[in-house]
Amino acid sequence: MPVFNEAEAVTLYVQTTRSVLEGAGLDFEILFINDGSRDGTLPRLMELANADKRLRIINFSRNFGKELALTAGIDHAIGDVLVPMDVDLQDPPELIPQFLEQWREGYDVVYGVRMQRRHDNFTKRTSAAWFYRIFNCLSRLKIPDNAGDFRLIDRKVADIIRQMPERNRFMKGLFAWVGFNSAGVPYERPQRAAGTTKWSNWRLWNFALDGLFSFSTLPLRVWTYIGAVVAVLSFSYGSFIVVRVLMLGIDIPGYASLLTVVLFLGGLQLLSIGVLGEYLGRLFIEVKGRPLYVIESTYPPTPSSQPASIKTD
């Protein structure tokens, strides 16, 4: 569970999840990744961990983002299966036994499918639907509609994800990329139990761009075809103007049309440079080879938690 300023939610989450897992007779641990919280999340987690040794905490040195917090959780979690989920209880812990039933039937990945999102506003529901549609159109890799990070993954799937070194991480895509036998479990997404969402519309927009540019090169390829079409149209129009002047002697001042064409082509060029910049920026981050995240401490303390440790390739 990645947590960022979730002091209001962690206690209720632990009580609810622990009750479900104990009721199912499971041997489990609950691993929290404190992603640079600035409220009372870490002290509250430490209180809970003192009372229950099945809770572990990985404390980042700063906020690295949810995708890297998920990565750290997969890197450090133990057990036969892993279940990444949100701490706000919008991912119902009651589904975990159903996930396990599917896993015992031979599925290596079991993901939750959000059938209803009544508690999300219209903008979020619409943008989410369009994101899945656009992503699956642009990328050869297909991700299930309305499937988030809430899922069960087998240990062998987790071991493969741990080998992936990229720094611009889109976990939904990585979960889908590994393949294996998968099954979906539909559920109605409930309202957040406590606290407030940390995902603004701007962050969601940038997150969607990361997903698209990480798993598709079509935005680059399409500008080849756009350039070819514009070049053909420009040559055709230029030929028409030359022939018209030579045959009819009509000289066209063309200030308005010339300005329109210049502005149109300039806009296309800037847009294409922007697409190139998105890919180049991600390449720049990858080649620097910096650690994915920095762990300041773990709780309970382990020998590897002092001094601070880092995750590399």
PDB file of C-alpha atoms in Angstrom, residues 84-234:
ATOM      1  CA  PRO A  84      -1.235  -3.932  -4.540  1.00  0.00           C
ATOM      2  CA  MET A  85      -4.124  -1.731  -3.422  1.00  0.00           C
ATOM      3  CA  ASP A  86      -5.073   1.746  -2.230  1.00  0.00           C
ATOM      4  CA  VAL A  87      -5.345   2.556   1.451  1.00  0.00           C
ATOM      5  CA  ASP A  88      -8.575   4.565   1.096  1.00  0.00           C
ATOM      6  CA  LEU A  89     -10.679   1.351   0.871  1.00  0.00           C
ATOM      7  CA  GLN A  90     -11.885   2.166  -2.635  1.00  0.00           C
ATOM      8  CA  ASP A  91     -10.186  -1.148  -3.400  1.00  0.00           C
ATOM      9  CA  PRO A  92     -12.373  -3.413  -1.210  1.00  0.00           C
ATOM     10  CA  PRO A  93     -10.312  -5.903   0.844  1.00  0.00           C
ATOM     11  CA  GLU A  94     -13.353  -8.197   0.736  1.00  0.00           C
ATOM     12  CA  LEU A  95     -12.356  -9.071  -2.855  1.00  0.00           C
ATOM     13  CA  ILE A  96      -9.039 -10.608  -1.818  1.00  0.00           C
ATOM     14  CA  PRO A  97     -10.570 -14.042  -0.999  1.00  0.00           C
ATOM     15  CA  GLN A  98     -12.227 -14.019  -4.441  1.00  0.00           C
ATOM     16  CA  PHE A  99      -8.867 -13.181  -6.004  1.00  0.00           C
ATOM     17  CA  LEU A 100      -7.340 -16.137  -4.174  1.00  0.00           C
ATOM     18  CA  GLU A 101     -10.034 -18.476  -5.462  1.00  0.00           C
ATOM     19  CA  GLN A 102      -9.158 -17.506  -9.026  1.00  0.00           C
ATOM     20  CA  TRP A 103      -5.443 -17.882  -8.257  1.00  0.00           C
ATOM     21  CA  ARG A 104      -5.984 -21.399  -6.898  1.00  0.00           C
ATOM     22  CA  GLU A 105      -7.776 -22.230 -10.138  1.00  0.00           C
ATOM     23  CA  GLY A 106      -4.577 -21.464 -12.031  1.00  0.00           C
ATOM     24  CA  TYR A 107      -4.669 -17.732 -12.829  1.00  0.00           C
ATOM     25  CA  ASP A 108      -1.404 -15.883 -12.233  1.00  0.00           C
ATOM     26  CA  VAL A 109      -2.930 -12.389 -12.340  1.00  0.00           C
ATOM     27  CA  VAL A 110      -6.403 -11.550 -11.026  1.00  0.00           C
ATOM     28  CA  TYR A 111      -7.452  -7.914 -11.411  1.00  0.00           C
ATOM     29  CA  GLY A 112     -10.440  -5.958 -10.186  1.00  0.00           C
ATOM     30  CA  VAL A 113     -12.736  -4.456 -12.830  1.00  0.00           C
ATOM     31  CA  ARG A 114     -14.593  -1.313 -11.775  1.00  0.00           C
ATOM     32  CA  MET A 115     -18.148  -1.814 -12.949  1.00  0.00           C
ATOM     33  CA  GLN A 116     -19.565   1.288 -11.282  1.00  0.00           C
ATOM     34  CA  ARG A 117     -17.843   4.596 -10.458  1.00  0.00           C
ATOM     35  CA  ARG A 118     -20.825   6.507  -9.132  1.00  0.00           C
ATOM     36  CA  HIS A 119     -18.749   8.344  -6.537  1.00  0.00           C
ATOM     37  CA  ASP A 120     -16.362   9.782  -9.149  1.00  0.00           C
ATOM     38  CA  ASN A 121     -17.333  13.053 -10.785  1.00  0.00           C
ATOM     39  CA  PHE A 122     -18.387  13.226 -14.429  1.00  0.00           C
ATOM     40  CA  THR A 123     -15.023  14.562 -15.605  1.00  0.00           C
ATOM     41  CA  LYS A 124     -13.070  11.744 -13.965  1.00  0.00           C
ATOM     42  CA  ARG A 125     -15.417   9.015 -15.239  1.00  0.00           C
ATOM     43  CA  THR A 126     -15.351  10.365 -18.787  1.00  0.00           C
ATOM     44  CA  SER A 127     -11.591  10.952 -18.911  1.00  0.00           C
ATOM     45  CA  ALA A 128     -10.902   7.473 -17.504  1.00  0.00           C
ATOM     46  CA  ALA A 129     -13.107   5.844 -20.132  1.00  0.00           C
ATOM     47  CA  TRP A 130     -11.416   7.789 -22.926  1.00  0.00           C
ATOM     48  CA  PHE A 131      -7.957   6.987 -21.588  1.00  0.00           C
ATOM     49  CA  TYR A 132      -8.480   3.226 -21.795  1.00  0.00           C
ATOM     50  CA  ARG A 133      -9.988   3.597 -25.258  1.00  0.00           C
ATOM     51  CA  ILE A 134      -7.170   5.774 -26.607  1.00  0.00           C
ATOM     52  CA  PHE A 135      -4.420   3.704 -24.971  1.00  0.00           C
ATOM     53  CA  ASN A 136      -5.707   0.452 -26.462  1.00  0.00           C
ATOM     54  CA  CYS A 137      -5.989   2.106 -29.893  1.00  0.00           C
ATOM     55  CA  LEU A 138      -2.462   3.523 -29.865  1.00  0.00           C
ATOM     56  CA  SER A 139      -0.600   0.641 -28.229  1.00  0.00           C
ATOM     57  CA  ARG A 140      -0.132  -2.962 -29.278  1.00  0.00           C
ATOM     58  CA  LEU A 141      -0.309  -3.785 -25.588  1.00  0.00           C
ATOM     59  CA  LYS A 142      -3.908  -3.916 -24.372  1.00  0.00           C
ATOM     60  CA  ILE A 143      -4.924  -3.179 -20.815  1.00  0.00           C
ATOM     61  CA  PRO A 144      -8.354  -4.248 -19.530  1.00  0.00           C
ATOM     62  CA  ASP A 145     -10.936  -1.482 -19.390  1.00  0.00           C
ATOM     63  CA  ASN A 146     -11.506  -0.040 -15.917  1.00  0.00           C
ATOM     64  CA  ALA A 147      -8.780  -2.171 -14.341  1.00  0.00           C
ATOM     65  CA  GLY A 148      -6.568  -0.275 -11.907  1.00  0.00           C
ATOM     66  CA  ASP A 149      -3.620  -1.357  -9.786  1.00  0.00           C
ATOM     67  CA  PHE A 150      -5.859  -3.406  -7.479  1.00  0.00           C
ATOM     68  CA  ARG A 151      -5.043  -6.987  -8.336  1.00  0.00           C
ATOM     69  CA  LEU A 152      -3.432 -10.192  -7.176  1.00  0.00           C
ATOM     70  CA  ILE A 153      -0.148 -11.222  -8.782  1.00  0.00           C
ATOM     71  CA  ASP A 154       1.689 -14.485  -8.373  1.00  0.00           C
ATOM     72  CA  ARG A 155       5.245 -14.513  -7.043  1.00  0.00           C
ATOM     73  CA  LYS A 156       6.672 -15.435 -10.462  1.00  0.00           C
ATOM     74  CA  VAL A 157       4.918 -12.414 -12.008  1.00  0.00           C
ATOM     75  CA  ALA A 158       6.331 -10.159  -9.294  1.00  0.00           C
ATOM     76  CA  ASP A 159       9.836 -11.529  -9.899  1.00  0.00           C
ATOM     77  CA  ILE A 160       9.629 -10.585 -13.584  1.00  0.00           C
ATOM     78  CA  ILE A 161       8.349  -7.075 -12.819  1.00  0.00           C
ATOM     79  CA  ARG A 162      11.274  -6.635 -10.432  1.00  0.00           C
ATOM     80  CA  GLN A 163      13.650  -7.153 -13.370  1.00  0.00           C
ATOM     81  CA  MET A 164      12.232  -4.213 -15.332  1.00  0.00           C
ATOM     82  CA  PRO A 165      14.647  -1.264 -15.034  1.00  0.00           C
ATOM     83  CA  GLU A 166      12.677   1.610 -16.587  1.00  0.00           C
ATOM     84  CA  ARG A 167      12.271   4.768 -14.540  1.00  0.00           C
ATOM     85  CA  ASN A 168       9.194   6.194 -16.242  1.00  0.00           C
ATOM     86  CA  ARG A 169       6.930   3.515 -14.872  1.00  0.00           C
ATOM     87  CA  PHE A 170       3.296   2.952 -15.771  1.00  0.00           C
ATOM     88  CA  MET A 171       2.377   0.002 -13.581  1.00  0.00           C
ATOM     89  CA  LYS A 172      -0.902  -0.859 -15.312  1.00  0.00           C
ATOM     90  CA  GLY A 173       1.077  -1.316 -18.519  1.00  0.00           C
ATOM     91  CA  LEU A 174       3.806  -3.338 -16.802  1.00  0.00           C
ATOM     92  CA  PHE A 175       1.229  -5.638 -15.230  1.00  0.00           C
ATOM     93  CA  ALA A 176      -0.277  -6.229 -18.673  1.00  0.00           C
ATOM     94  CA  TRP A 177       3.098  -6.549 -20.435  1.00  0.00           C
ATOM     95  CA  VAL A 178       4.217  -9.607 -18.465  1.00  0.00           C
ATOM     96  CA  GLY A 179       1.260 -11.614 -19.754  1.00  0.00           C
ATOM     97  CA  PHE A 180       0.416 -14.911 -17.996  1.00  0.00           C
ATOM     98  CA  ASN A 181      -3.071 -16.267 -17.344  1.00  0.00           C
ATOM     99  CA  SER A 182      -5.321 -13.427 -16.183  1.00  0.00           C
ATOM    100  CA  ALA A 183      -8.872 -13.086 -14.962  1.00  0.00           C
ATOM    101  CA  GLY A 184     -11.032 -10.128 -14.004  1.00  0.00           C
ATOM    102  CA  VAL A 185     -13.300  -9.841 -10.975  1.00  0.00           C
ATOM    103  CA  PRO A 186     -16.006  -7.165 -11.307  1.00  0.00           C
ATOM    104  CA  TYR A 187     -16.815  -4.925  -8.374  1.00  0.00           C
ATOM    105  CA  GLU A 188     -18.477  -1.627  -7.589  1.00  0.00           C
ATOM    106  CA  ARG A 189     -15.939   0.970  -6.579  1.00  0.00           C
ATOM    107  CA  PRO A 190     -17.036   2.451  -3.238  1.00  0.00           C
ATOM    108  CA  GLN A 191     -16.538   5.969  -1.950  1.00  0.00           C
ATOM    109  CA  ARG A 192     -13.262   6.911  -0.287  1.00  0.00           C
ATOM    110  CA  ALA A 193     -13.497   5.899   3.382  1.00  0.00           C
ATOM    111  CA  ALA A 194     -11.364   8.728   4.807  1.00  0.00           C
ATOM    112  CA  GLY A 195      -9.101  11.556   3.730  1.00  0.00           C
ATOM    113  CA  THR A 196      -9.017  13.283   0.364  1.00  0.00           C
ATOM    114  CA  THR A 197      -7.649  12.278  -3.017  1.00  0.00           C
ATOM    115  CA  LYS A 198      -4.129  13.409  -3.921  1.00  0.00           C
ATOM    116  CA  TRP A 199      -4.798  13.184  -7.673  1.00  0.00           C
ATOM    117  CA  SER A 200      -5.627  16.530  -9.251  1.00  0.00           C
ATOM    118  CA  ASN A 201      -6.800  16.768 -12.861  1.00  0.00           C
ATOM    119  CA  TRP A 202      -3.339  18.015 -13.860  1.00  0.00           C
ATOM    120  CA  ARG A 203      -1.613  15.012 -12.234  1.00  0.00           C
ATOM    121  CA  LEU A 204      -4.073  12.640 -13.893  1.00  0.00           C
ATOM    122  CA  TRP A 205      -3.367  14.261 -17.266  1.00  0.00           C
ATOM    123  CA  ASN A 206       0.396  13.845 -16.877  1.00  0.00           C
ATOM    124  CA  PHE A 207      -0.092  10.293 -15.632  1.00  0.00           C
ATOM    125  CA  ALA A 208      -2.088   9.495 -18.773  1.00  0.00           C
ATOM    126  CA  LEU A 209       0.670  10.954 -20.965  1.00  0.00           C
ATOM    127  CA  ASP A 210       3.260   8.804 -19.172  1.00  0.00           C
ATOM    128  CA  GLY A 211       1.199   5.732 -19.933  1.00  0.00           C
ATOM    129  CA  LEU A 212       0.720   6.577 -23.604  1.00  0.00           C
ATOM    130  CA  PHE A 213       4.315   7.557 -24.319  1.00  0.00           C
ATOM    131  CA  SER A 214       5.737   4.623 -22.348  1.00  0.00           C
ATOM    132  CA  PHE A 215       3.953   1.936 -24.358  1.00  0.00           C
ATOM    133  CA  SER A 216       3.379   3.380 -27.822  1.00  0.00           C
ATOM    134  CA  THR A 217       5.540   4.876 -30.567  1.00  0.00           C
ATOM    135  CA  LEU A 218       2.519   5.692 -32.725  1.00  0.00           C
ATOM    136  CA  PRO A 219       2.589   9.413 -31.774  1.00  0.00           C
ATOM    137  CA  LEU A 220       6.057   9.531 -33.350  1.00  0.00           C
ATOM    138  CA  ARG A 221       5.122   7.529 -36.424  1.00  0.00           C
ATOM    139  CA  VAL A 222       1.991   9.498 -37.176  1.00  0.00           C
ATOM    140  CA  TRP A 223       4.024  12.649 -37.866  1.00  0.00           C
ATOM    141  CA  THR A 224       5.742  10.871 -40.739  1.00  0.00           C
ATOM    142  CA  TYR A 225       2.369  10.439 -42.417  1.00  0.00           C
ATOM    143  CA  ILE A 226       1.208  13.937 -41.508  1.00  0.00           C
ATOM    144  CA  GLY A 227       4.424  15.358 -42.979  1.00  0.00           C
ATOM    145  CA  ALA A 228       3.976  13.324 -46.151  1.00  0.00           C
ATOM    146  CA  VAL A 229       0.374  14.483 -46.592  1.00  0.00           C
ATOM    147  CA  VAL A 230       1.268  18.136 -45.963  1.00  0.00           C
ATOM    148  CA  ALA A 231       4.197  17.891 -48.395  1.00  0.00           C
ATOM    149  CA  VAL A 232       1.966  16.433 -51.137  1.00  0.00           C
ATOM    150  CA  LEU A 233      -0.693  19.091 -50.576  1.00  0.00           C
ATOM    151  CA  SER A 234       1.920  21.857 -50.573  1.00  0.00           C
TER     152      SER A 234
END
